[in-house]
């Protein structure tokens, strides 16, 4: 998400005649939107063809620019936040250019523009259209002058001192809907004409922005040092060789991996998932060096920059452990084992104190690799809410990381530690199966989310589903169910399903080839031939059509253009492509004591194939295989029958021949579905004793949730509630197919005396900073040097279950990047009760106040000390800046 680039992709002309001048023999797969042949792939009018095992041509052209709609949806943004109108409410303008120009009428900030211009059929946005956009901020500045702040539609206050500018977000390039990244696009910032009227002119459908890829690829690198693959399927052979060449290009001069053509540098999750796929055995030294680049000075794995200031809002860094283990299994390097063991142990020890949920047994933090909050979470969820979520993919990663640590400890004769982390792994596995399994759907839920009462998001999450199969979190019956029940679209499995409305393709409404690869691995494990074959096609199609391993593509049309960010020569995509040969067809499995073979060849790809020059420790293996199936009929080493296994002590050059049993895979199905969008989550408010929400045109009805449980269903947009001691209400919109939206933001109904505020400046010296918007007489700073322990004495009038949170400000960075999330351990009477996070809320936005996550504690009547304590394990990824301003402590009684 945070890789901000301008793509410059060059095409070669004159190749279309080569593509069209051949017959198309040997249909292998017909996937609806495309067909896979032995030597080519055909998608509608486009064809990609292998001229040989080292040359490919494609006449694919993106249609992204040809049929752009003139309907422009947009809204304005102060300081790069979605704060002009209610979520889902946009300005609508029809851009029918005259002499190459359009002008939007002057809009008053916060007042919706609806353009009712009639649009003739087959009318498209003209190339190189200049669009002039203006907004009148007079009402905002009047409020600045009168009261010092402007109140947004959500009730947030923007102080005059914090005003940095106004931007425009939207649906048509160069407009983007990524509010968090608007500040990185200078052309989207409007300029003041001197009278608080701001304007900018954008070039829409620019010809120079036409999306293209190369039309011709010919091998230009020496790939002879790596395993050589041949088969009777030239398209497969050529794509394998192209991926090897791109792998060579993906190594920087300092011998670390380059994440992609457009992405310099090493990213923890990118390299880790790539190493597991195939880089551990193809480039172990580069893999080791790259992993060590993602370790900080304290010997902890680095969580890449992300939501709210990285760790612990994001916690999937532990995939590093699985990659490190793969390298050890490949190499048997004892020094590497000992080094990696300490790094993993240090990191998990911190996580145990900060992100593990003792109630569910699960781990908190953002979904693994899905690190763009609006792409996979409801818009209302702030980074503190995302910290509280418990996600499928991230929990699968932590399960496997603990298993890895246990196995490492056993080898290093640290049995107590081995037993401890084996037990933690089991705890996570049990939590996943207890809280996230959806028996009515036959797959796992996306995550638990909410505030005081968590609910499940019934969306599927492709990577998480796959990892649960690959690592045996799911039992055999569940494995088969997941593969046959999880929705798969025409061009592949989407990151999540169904999609979120109003969010452009990236993680939402997109297919990622590396995720498709893990899904393919899972299908192999479940023995589902149809799903494996479809996955192979879904990986080969974009690689052949685009003549590069792209990072992602739009699920609806299979096009690389249209996602928010993309790159060629992507490390994890090419690693997945290579793994089709190594890990699927030949079924190579690295173990601590040798190399096992579990081949899987769909019947449609039956035949003879070879993988020569395969290096395994001190052995050089030349492997041939024939037939199809997932059972081995015979396995020989140098002509002698053997188990399908190569011992770690084997040395020298050896010939292996595998004959498959040509077995039937039995009945297997996939759940083919169109790309589908839910309704938006309703905007909700509590007015007196009524919960009210916005009407959704396409809603069949609404579900009312109280404390995470459904209590009613209605077609109305209001619901009367009783005055309970404490209750959280949420609303879901339900469409005609009974598919639900995300739940709305929780609103709390409670008795008036139920919540108590304790001003921080009452218990510690208030700061001298001139920030605005605080309550009481001031606020208190916490940092690594100031108020490392902030104690707040409180008197509790009645025993009961209480929820505790803090109103705070953190202006050390933006919401979506950097690494300065403030973290503290909360203690009650010196007993550790959990973690409070104070994520970043905007660069230098110190008057932007919000609430931390909440921690529930049972308190007896009487006096208590609530403390925010900075512990060693609270170090964030920055290492130096761990700072926030505390306005007050809020304690709310939930139950007697």
Tab-separated table of C-alpha atoms in Angstrom, residues 185-596:
chain	number	residue	atom	x	y	z
A	185	UNK	CA	-0.049	13.312	-4.760
A	186	UNK	CA	0.641	17.068	-5.082
A	187	UNK	CA	-1.695	17.478	-8.089
A	188	UNK	CA	-4.613	16.468	-5.865
A	189	UNK	CA	-4.050	19.394	-3.479
A	190	UNK	CA	-6.140	22.456	-4.305
A	191	UNK	CA	-4.674	25.974	-4.149
A	192	UNK	CA	-6.283	29.010	-2.501
A	193	UNK	CA	-7.186	31.907	-4.791
A	194	UNK	CA	-6.976	34.255	-1.798
A	195	UNK	CA	-10.682	34.153	-0.897
A	196	UNK	CA	-10.798	30.636	0.547
A	197	UNK	CA	-11.843	29.251	-2.829
A	198	UNK	CA	-9.513	26.384	-3.629
A	199	UNK	CA	-9.013	24.910	-7.055
A	200	UNK	CA	-6.978	22.527	-9.178
A	201	UNK	CA	-7.030	21.357	-12.785
A	202	UNK	CA	-6.514	17.664	-13.508
A	203	UNK	CA	-5.737	15.904	-16.773
A	204	UNK	CA	-8.090	12.937	-17.140
A	205	UNK	CA	-7.601	9.956	-19.448
A	206	UNK	CA	-4.146	11.213	-20.355
A	207	UNK	CA	-2.726	9.438	-23.396
A	208	UNK	CA	0.672	9.180	-21.781
A	209	UNK	CA	-0.999	7.236	-18.960
A	210	UNK	CA	-2.164	4.511	-21.346
A	211	UNK	CA	-1.465	1.203	-19.682
A	212	UNK	CA	0.783	-1.101	-21.674
A	213	UNK	CA	3.054	-4.065	-21.196
A	214	UNK	CA	5.717	-5.539	-23.441
A	215	UNK	CA	4.537	-7.518	-26.459
A	216	UNK	CA	7.626	-9.713	-26.673
A	217	UNK	CA	9.866	-11.544	-24.251
A	218	UNK	CA	13.049	-13.391	-25.155
A	219	UNK	CA	15.413	-14.898	-22.629
A	220	UNK	CA	18.393	-12.589	-22.137
A	221	UNK	CA	19.904	-13.809	-18.848
A	222	UNK	CA	21.961	-16.919	-18.211
A	223	UNK	CA	19.703	-19.158	-16.119
A	224	UNK	CA	21.823	-22.311	-16.465
A	225	UNK	CA	22.913	-22.227	-12.804
A	226	UNK	CA	19.327	-22.960	-11.753
A	227	UNK	CA	17.131	-26.042	-12.212
A	228	UNK	CA	16.150	-26.555	-15.854
A	229	UNK	CA	12.603	-27.613	-16.686
A	230	UNK	CA	11.211	-29.187	-19.836
A	231	UNK	CA	7.833	-30.723	-20.619
A	232	UNK	CA	5.521	-31.191	-23.533
A	233	UNK	CA	3.831	-27.903	-22.641
A	234	UNK	CA	5.850	-25.081	-24.120
A	235	UNK	CA	3.775	-22.335	-22.472
A	236	UNK	CA	4.670	-23.805	-19.074
A	237	UNK	CA	8.360	-24.145	-19.965
A	238	UNK	CA	8.611	-20.563	-21.243
A	239	UNK	CA	6.829	-19.043	-18.242
A	240	UNK	CA	9.117	-20.991	-15.903
A	241	UNK	CA	12.198	-19.646	-17.701
A	242	UNK	CA	10.840	-16.094	-17.726
A	243	UNK	CA	10.272	-16.320	-13.991
A	244	UNK	CA	13.850	-17.547	-13.441
A	245	UNK	CA	15.105	-14.570	-15.439
A	246	UNK	CA	12.968	-12.167	-13.421
A	247	UNK	CA	14.276	-13.832	-10.251
A	248	UNK	CA	17.819	-12.923	-11.305
A	249	UNK	CA	16.663	-9.344	-11.923
A	250	UNK	CA	15.127	-9.291	-8.444
A	251	UNK	CA	18.510	-9.329	-6.679
A	252	UNK	CA	20.021	-5.977	-5.715
A	253	UNK	CA	23.770	-5.220	-6.020
A	254	UNK	CA	24.065	-5.726	-2.238
A	255	UNK	CA	22.770	-9.312	-2.636
A	256	UNK	CA	19.355	-8.720	-1.087
A	257	UNK	CA	16.029	-9.225	-2.797
A	258	UNK	CA	14.337	-6.404	-4.644
A	259	UNK	CA	10.626	-6.618	-3.952
A	260	UNK	CA	9.590	-5.676	-7.504
A	261	UNK	CA	10.664	-3.747	-10.555
A	262	UNK	CA	9.094	-0.602	-9.122
A	263	UNK	CA	9.723	-1.476	-5.450
A	264	UNK	CA	13.264	-1.134	-4.247
A	265	UNK	CA	14.224	-2.465	-0.850
A	266	UNK	CA	13.391	-5.398	1.375
A	267	UNK	CA	9.905	-5.881	2.839
A	268	UNK	CA	9.426	-8.395	5.634
A	269	UNK	CA	6.303	-10.142	4.414
A	270	UNK	CA	7.182	-9.979	0.686
A	271	UNK	CA	10.530	-11.670	1.071
A	272	UNK	CA	9.247	-14.157	3.647
A	273	UNK	CA	6.350	-15.415	1.556
A	274	UNK	CA	8.694	-15.538	-1.460
A	275	UNK	CA	11.338	-17.498	0.433
A	276	UNK	CA	8.754	-20.078	1.492
A	277	UNK	CA	7.487	-20.401	-2.080
A	278	UNK	CA	10.844	-21.062	-3.755
A	279	UNK	CA	13.622	-18.611	-2.912
A	280	UNK	CA	14.928	-20.603	0.080
A	281	UNK	CA	16.306	-23.356	-2.139
A	282	UNK	CA	17.025	-21.296	-5.246
A	283	UNK	CA	18.870	-18.413	-3.552
A	284	UNK	CA	19.543	-19.335	0.098
A	285	UNK	CA	22.356	-16.815	0.665
A	286	UNK	CA	20.320	-13.933	-0.718
A	287	UNK	CA	17.366	-15.163	1.337
A	288	UNK	CA	19.418	-15.190	4.565
A	289	UNK	CA	20.840	-11.736	3.949
A	290	UNK	CA	17.425	-10.324	3.101
A	291	UNK	CA	15.851	-11.744	6.255
A	292	UNK	CA	18.631	-10.327	8.419
A	293	UNK	CA	18.000	-6.924	6.854
A	294	UNK	CA	14.596	-7.073	8.558
A	295	UNK	CA	15.944	-7.470	12.108
A	296	UNK	CA	16.407	-4.437	14.373
A	297	UNK	CA	19.219	-3.655	16.788
A	298	UNK	CA	17.385	-5.361	19.637
A	299	UNK	CA	17.251	-8.613	17.704
A	300	UNK	CA	13.533	-8.372	16.876
A	301	UNK	CA	11.853	-8.917	13.526
A	302	UNK	CA	10.839	-5.626	11.941
A	303	UNK	CA	7.169	-5.029	11.161
A	304	UNK	CA	7.167	-2.953	8.008
A	305	UNK	CA	5.624	0.492	8.142
A	306	UNK	CA	1.854	0.230	8.224
A	307	UNK	CA	-1.472	1.046	9.834
A	308	UNK	CA	-1.304	3.499	12.722
A	309	UNK	CA	2.479	3.242	13.023
A	310	UNK	CA	3.201	-0.461	12.285
A	311	UNK	CA	3.517	-2.965	15.177
A	312	UNK	CA	1.410	-3.818	17.100
A	313	UNK	CA	-1.502	-2.622	14.912
A	314	UNK	CA	0.094	-4.913	12.321
A	315	UNK	CA	1.579	-8.151	13.650
A	316	UNK	CA	2.239	-10.473	10.709
A	317	UNK	CA	6.027	-9.965	10.830
A	318	UNK	CA	6.229	-13.491	12.281
A	319	UNK	CA	6.005	-14.971	8.773
A	320	UNK	CA	9.767	-14.242	8.920
A	321	UNK	CA	10.076	-17.251	11.242
A	322	UNK	CA	8.520	-19.619	8.725
A	323	UNK	CA	10.872	-18.345	6.012
A	324	UNK	CA	13.882	-18.743	8.301
A	325	UNK	CA	12.836	-22.334	9.064
A	326	UNK	CA	12.535	-23.099	5.349
A	327	UNK	CA	16.105	-21.917	4.833
A	328	UNK	CA	17.298	-24.183	7.641
A	329	UNK	CA	15.477	-27.191	6.190
A	330	UNK	CA	17.094	-26.485	2.823
A	331	UNK	CA	20.625	-25.873	4.095
A	332	UNK	CA	20.995	-27.591	7.467
A	333	UNK	CA	23.065	-24.570	8.522
A	334	UNK	CA	23.389	-24.840	12.334
A	335	UNK	CA	24.748	-21.291	12.741
A	336	UNK	CA	21.702	-19.975	10.897
A	337	UNK	CA	19.431	-22.061	13.108
A	338	UNK	CA	20.910	-20.636	16.307
A	339	UNK	CA	20.809	-17.058	15.027
A	340	UNK	CA	17.242	-17.306	13.736
A	341	UNK	CA	16.077	-19.056	16.916
A	342	UNK	CA	17.047	-16.105	19.135
A	343	UNK	CA	15.467	-13.566	16.794
A	344	UNK	CA	12.201	-15.508	16.631
A	345	UNK	CA	12.117	-16.110	20.372
A	346	UNK	CA	12.733	-12.433	21.161
A	347	UNK	CA	9.951	-11.389	18.799
A	348	UNK	CA	7.394	-13.902	20.022
A	349	UNK	CA	8.202	-13.035	23.647
A	350	UNK	CA	7.266	-9.423	22.907
A	351	UNK	CA	4.110	-10.512	21.097
A	352	UNK	CA	3.064	-12.698	24.028
A	353	UNK	CA	3.029	-9.626	26.263
A	354	UNK	CA	1.446	-7.237	23.791
A	355	UNK	CA	-0.858	-8.905	21.248
A	356	UNK	CA	-2.004	-12.300	22.548
A	357	UNK	CA	-5.628	-12.488	23.698
A	358	UNK	CA	-5.939	-14.676	26.791
A	359	UNK	CA	-9.706	-15.040	26.316
A	360	UNK	CA	-9.824	-16.323	22.724
A	361	UNK	CA	-6.306	-17.720	22.522
A	362	UNK	CA	-5.869	-15.668	19.347
A	363	UNK	CA	-3.474	-12.931	18.283
A	364	UNK	CA	-4.484	-9.332	17.627
A	365	UNK	CA	-3.501	-7.211	14.657
A	366	UNK	CA	-4.137	-6.499	11.008
A	367	UNK	CA	-4.717	-9.216	8.389
A	368	UNK	CA	-1.478	-10.598	6.999
A	369	UNK	CA	-0.273	-8.553	3.997
A	370	UNK	CA	-3.690	-6.812	3.688
A	371	UNK	CA	-2.203	-3.640	5.138
A	372	UNK	CA	-4.456	-0.970	3.634
A	373	UNK	CA	-7.216	-0.571	6.167
A	374	UNK	CA	-10.041	0.691	3.932
A	375	UNK	CA	-9.379	-2.126	1.451
A	376	UNK	CA	-10.375	-4.858	3.911
A	377	UNK	CA	-11.941	-3.178	6.970
A	378	UNK	CA	-15.048	-1.045	7.542
A	379	UNK	CA	-14.296	2.649	7.089
A	380	UNK	CA	-15.215	3.411	10.690
A	381	UNK	CA	-12.433	1.236	12.064
A	382	UNK	CA	-9.488	3.280	13.277
A	383	UNK	CA	-6.008	1.782	13.774
A	384	UNK	CA	-6.819	1.177	17.457
A	385	UNK	CA	-9.825	-0.889	16.316
A	386	UNK	CA	-7.669	-2.795	13.834
A	387	UNK	CA	-5.247	-3.619	16.641
A	388	UNK	CA	-8.192	-5.210	18.459
A	389	UNK	CA	-9.216	-7.344	15.460
A	390	UNK	CA	-8.191	-11.012	15.409
A	391	UNK	CA	-7.564	-12.070	11.834
A	392	UNK	CA	-7.403	-15.449	10.150
A	393	UNK	CA	-4.189	-15.080	8.121
A	394	UNK	CA	-2.241	-13.394	10.896
A	395	UNK	CA	-3.273	-16.057	13.408
A	396	UNK	CA	-2.272	-18.810	11.008
A	397	UNK	CA	1.142	-17.138	10.738
A	398	UNK	CA	1.542	-16.979	14.518
A	399	UNK	CA	0.473	-20.599	14.856
A	400	UNK	CA	3.185	-21.700	12.443
A	401	UNK	CA	5.788	-19.344	13.944
A	402	UNK	CA	5.257	-20.935	17.357
A	403	UNK	CA	5.527	-24.394	15.810
A	404	UNK	CA	8.768	-23.359	14.143
A	405	UNK	CA	10.153	-21.983	17.419
A	406	UNK	CA	9.183	-25.217	19.174
A	407	UNK	CA	10.967	-27.331	16.556
A	408	UNK	CA	14.051	-25.122	16.652
A	409	UNK	CA	14.150	-25.287	20.451
A	410	UNK	CA	13.902	-29.094	20.353
A	411	UNK	CA	16.866	-29.333	17.973
A	412	UNK	CA	18.837	-26.980	20.245
A	413	UNK	CA	17.854	-29.093	23.286
A	414	UNK	CA	15.697	-26.379	24.869
A	415	UNK	CA	12.845	-28.730	25.701
A	416	UNK	CA	10.928	-26.461	28.091
A	417	UNK	CA	10.787	-23.757	25.457
A	418	UNK	CA	9.857	-26.334	22.822
A	419	UNK	CA	6.962	-27.554	24.963
A	420	UNK	CA	5.846	-24.014	25.801
A	421	UNK	CA	5.557	-22.903	22.202
A	422	UNK	CA	4.018	-26.153	21.030
A	423	UNK	CA	1.292	-25.471	23.595
A	424	UNK	CA	0.891	-21.864	22.397
A	425	UNK	CA	0.564	-23.098	18.811
A	426	UNK	CA	-2.164	-25.496	19.912
A	427	UNK	CA	-3.916	-22.651	21.742
A	428	UNK	CA	-3.972	-20.539	18.562
A	429	UNK	CA	-5.134	-23.480	16.457
A	430	UNK	CA	-7.967	-24.163	18.883
A	431	UNK	CA	-8.920	-20.479	18.880
A	432	UNK	CA	-9.051	-20.355	15.081
A	433	UNK	CA	-11.293	-23.405	14.937
A	434	UNK	CA	-13.510	-22.235	17.790
A	435	UNK	CA	-14.010	-18.586	16.898
A	436	UNK	CA	-13.414	-18.334	13.141
A	437	UNK	CA	-14.791	-21.533	11.609
A	438	UNK	CA	-18.120	-20.989	9.815
A	439	UNK	CA	-19.785	-24.399	9.465
A	440	UNK	CA	-22.686	-22.989	7.460
A	441	UNK	CA	-20.242	-21.694	4.837
A	442	UNK	CA	-17.578	-24.390	4.949
A	443	UNK	CA	-14.645	-22.013	5.433
A	444	UNK	CA	-13.115	-19.710	8.027
A	445	UNK	CA	-14.251	-16.159	8.801
A	446	UNK	CA	-12.113	-13.200	7.823
A	447	UNK	CA	-11.664	-11.915	11.381
A	448	UNK	CA	-13.226	-10.986	14.699
A	449	UNK	CA	-13.865	-7.249	14.910
A	450	UNK	CA	-15.621	-4.683	17.053
A	451	UNK	CA	-14.881	-2.951	20.318
A	452	UNK	CA	-16.164	-4.407	23.566
A	453	UNK	CA	-18.124	-7.197	21.861
A	454	UNK	CA	-16.432	-8.879	18.916
A	455	UNK	CA	-18.342	-10.333	15.984
A	456	UNK	CA	-17.139	-12.377	13.013
A	457	UNK	CA	-16.807	-11.001	9.508
A	458	UNK	CA	-18.172	-13.823	7.320
A	459	UNK	CA	-16.084	-12.844	4.329
A	460	UNK	CA	-13.525	-15.430	3.229
A	461	UNK	CA	-9.850	-14.442	3.312
A	462	UNK	CA	-7.965	-16.384	0.665
A	463	UNK	CA	-4.446	-16.390	2.082
A	464	UNK	CA	-5.648	-17.269	5.571
A	465	UNK	CA	-7.864	-20.074	4.273
A	466	UNK	CA	-4.927	-21.503	2.321
A	467	UNK	CA	-2.457	-21.316	5.209
A	468	UNK	CA	-4.909	-23.092	7.519
A	469	UNK	CA	-4.906	-26.003	5.084
A	470	UNK	CA	-1.195	-26.029	4.312
A	471	UNK	CA	-0.236	-26.009	8.004
A	472	UNK	CA	-2.966	-28.444	9.152
A	473	UNK	CA	-4.857	-25.959	11.287
A	474	UNK	CA	-7.874	-27.339	9.456
A	475	UNK	CA	-8.452	-31.078	9.724
A	476	UNK	CA	-8.823	-33.246	6.594
A	477	UNK	CA	-12.587	-32.786	6.381
A	478	UNK	CA	-12.327	-29.004	6.748
A	479	UNK	CA	-9.523	-28.873	4.168
A	480	UNK	CA	-11.748	-30.405	1.513
A	481	UNK	CA	-14.661	-28.184	2.509
A	482	UNK	CA	-12.605	-25.002	2.311
A	483	UNK	CA	-11.340	-25.720	-1.194
A	484	UNK	CA	-14.758	-26.700	-2.528
A	485	UNK	CA	-16.770	-23.989	-0.721
A	486	UNK	CA	-14.648	-20.802	-0.781
A	487	UNK	CA	-15.815	-18.562	-3.663
A	488	UNK	CA	-13.500	-18.383	-6.687
A	489	UNK	CA	-14.034	-15.875	-9.500
A	490	UNK	CA	-13.422	-16.190	-13.250
A	491	UNK	CA	-9.854	-14.906	-13.067
A	492	UNK	CA	-8.877	-16.398	-9.711
A	493	UNK	CA	-9.447	-16.292	-6.003
A	494	UNK	CA	-9.870	-12.769	-4.657
A	495	UNK	CA	-8.068	-11.646	-1.506
A	496	UNK	CA	-11.443	-11.384	0.221
A	497	UNK	CA	-14.943	-12.391	-0.836
A	498	UNK	CA	-17.367	-10.722	-1.242
A	499	UNK	CA	-15.932	-7.307	-2.076
A	500	UNK	CA	-16.431	-3.977	-0.298
A	501	UNK	CA	-18.436	-1.343	-2.223
A	502	UNK	CA	-16.899	2.006	-3.117
A	503	UNK	CA	-13.328	0.790	-2.637
A	504	UNK	CA	-11.173	0.639	-5.796
A	505	UNK	CA	-9.273	-2.540	-6.716
A	506	UNK	CA	-6.081	-3.348	-4.846
A	507	UNK	CA	-6.683	-5.840	-2.052
A	508	UNK	CA	-10.415	-5.345	-2.623
A	509	UNK	CA	-11.743	-6.643	-5.962
A	510	UNK	CA	-8.345	-8.033	-6.934
A	511	UNK	CA	-6.417	-11.249	-7.459
A	512	UNK	CA	-2.811	-11.545	-6.285
A	513	UNK	CA	-0.821	-14.331	-8.009
A	514	UNK	CA	1.192	-15.114	-4.875
A	515	UNK	CA	-2.037	-15.651	-2.933
A	516	UNK	CA	-3.305	-17.768	-5.808
A	517	UNK	CA	-0.165	-19.886	-5.436
A	518	UNK	CA	-0.790	-20.573	-1.757
A	519	UNK	CA	-4.389	-21.407	-2.662
A	520	UNK	CA	-3.030	-23.843	-5.272
A	521	UNK	CA	-0.769	-25.430	-2.630
A	522	UNK	CA	-3.804	-25.798	-0.365
A	523	UNK	CA	-5.778	-27.415	-3.184
A	524	UNK	CA	-2.910	-29.887	-3.659
A	525	UNK	CA	-3.057	-30.719	0.051
A	526	UNK	CA	-6.822	-31.250	-0.170
A	527	UNK	CA	-6.459	-33.394	-3.310
A	528	UNK	CA	-8.751	-31.165	-5.398
A	529	UNK	CA	-7.571	-31.554	-9.002
A	530	UNK	CA	-10.066	-29.063	-10.413
A	531	UNK	CA	-8.957	-26.331	-8.012
A	532	UNK	CA	-5.286	-27.044	-8.726
A	533	UNK	CA	-5.788	-26.903	-12.488
A	534	UNK	CA	-7.825	-23.703	-12.262
A	535	UNK	CA	-5.111	-22.142	-10.067
A	536	UNK	CA	-2.382	-23.039	-12.544
A	537	UNK	CA	-4.391	-21.375	-15.289
A	538	UNK	CA	-5.092	-18.342	-13.095
A	539	UNK	CA	-1.343	-17.911	-12.522
A	540	UNK	CA	-0.253	-18.622	-16.105
A	541	UNK	CA	-2.866	-16.363	-17.772
A	542	UNK	CA	-1.723	-12.972	-16.398
A	543	UNK	CA	1.981	-13.864	-16.574
A	544	UNK	CA	1.675	-14.821	-20.256
A	545	UNK	CA	-0.669	-11.995	-21.236
A	546	UNK	CA	1.362	-9.300	-19.472
A	547	UNK	CA	4.751	-10.987	-20.160
A	548	UNK	CA	5.835	-10.333	-16.608
A	549	UNK	CA	4.910	-11.452	-13.106
A	550	UNK	CA	2.630	-8.614	-12.030
A	551	UNK	CA	1.785	-8.080	-8.371
A	552	UNK	CA	-1.992	-8.007	-8.832
A	553	UNK	CA	-4.847	-7.479	-11.245
A	554	UNK	CA	-8.524	-6.468	-11.204
A	555	UNK	CA	-10.793	-9.389	-10.378
A	556	UNK	CA	-13.696	-8.159	-12.511
A	557	UNK	CA	-11.817	-8.018	-15.821
A	558	UNK	CA	-8.415	-9.660	-15.266
A	559	UNK	CA	-6.569	-6.476	-16.234
A	560	UNK	CA	-3.349	-5.302	-14.594
A	561	UNK	CA	-4.463	-1.681	-15.065
A	562	UNK	CA	-7.040	-0.382	-12.636
A	563	UNK	CA	-5.602	-1.539	-9.339
A	564	UNK	CA	-4.383	1.303	-7.152
A	565	UNK	CA	-0.732	0.237	-7.252
A	566	UNK	CA	1.039	-2.448	-9.262
A	567	UNK	CA	4.491	-3.591	-10.273
A	568	UNK	CA	6.152	-5.887	-12.775
A	569	UNK	CA	8.821	-8.446	-11.918
A	570	UNK	CA	7.258	-9.002	-8.482
A	571	UNK	CA	9.289	-11.271	-6.241
A	572	UNK	CA	6.436	-13.167	-4.620
A	573	UNK	CA	4.561	-13.549	-7.906
A	574	UNK	CA	7.555	-15.006	-9.742
A	575	UNK	CA	8.397	-17.198	-6.738
A	576	UNK	CA	4.900	-18.636	-6.934
A	577	UNK	CA	5.190	-19.250	-10.669
A	578	UNK	CA	8.397	-21.234	-10.157
A	579	UNK	CA	6.797	-23.202	-7.329
A	580	UNK	CA	4.255	-24.690	-9.752
A	581	UNK	CA	7.074	-26.804	-11.146
A	582	UNK	CA	9.096	-27.470	-7.985
A	583	UNK	CA	6.446	-27.739	-5.295
A	584	UNK	CA	3.376	-28.927	-7.244
A	585	UNK	CA	4.375	-30.985	-10.299
A	586	UNK	CA	7.427	-32.565	-8.642
A	587	UNK	CA	6.098	-32.117	-5.108
A	588	UNK	CA	9.490	-31.299	-3.573
A	589	UNK	CA	9.288	-31.001	0.227
A	590	UNK	CA	12.233	-29.961	2.368
A	591	UNK	CA	12.473	-31.694	5.744
A	592	UNK	CA	15.138	-31.549	8.436
A	593	UNK	CA	16.333	-35.049	7.534
A	594	UNK	CA	15.981	-35.022	3.764
A	595	UNK	CA	14.016	-34.275	0.642
A	596	UNK	CA	10.588	-35.811	0.158
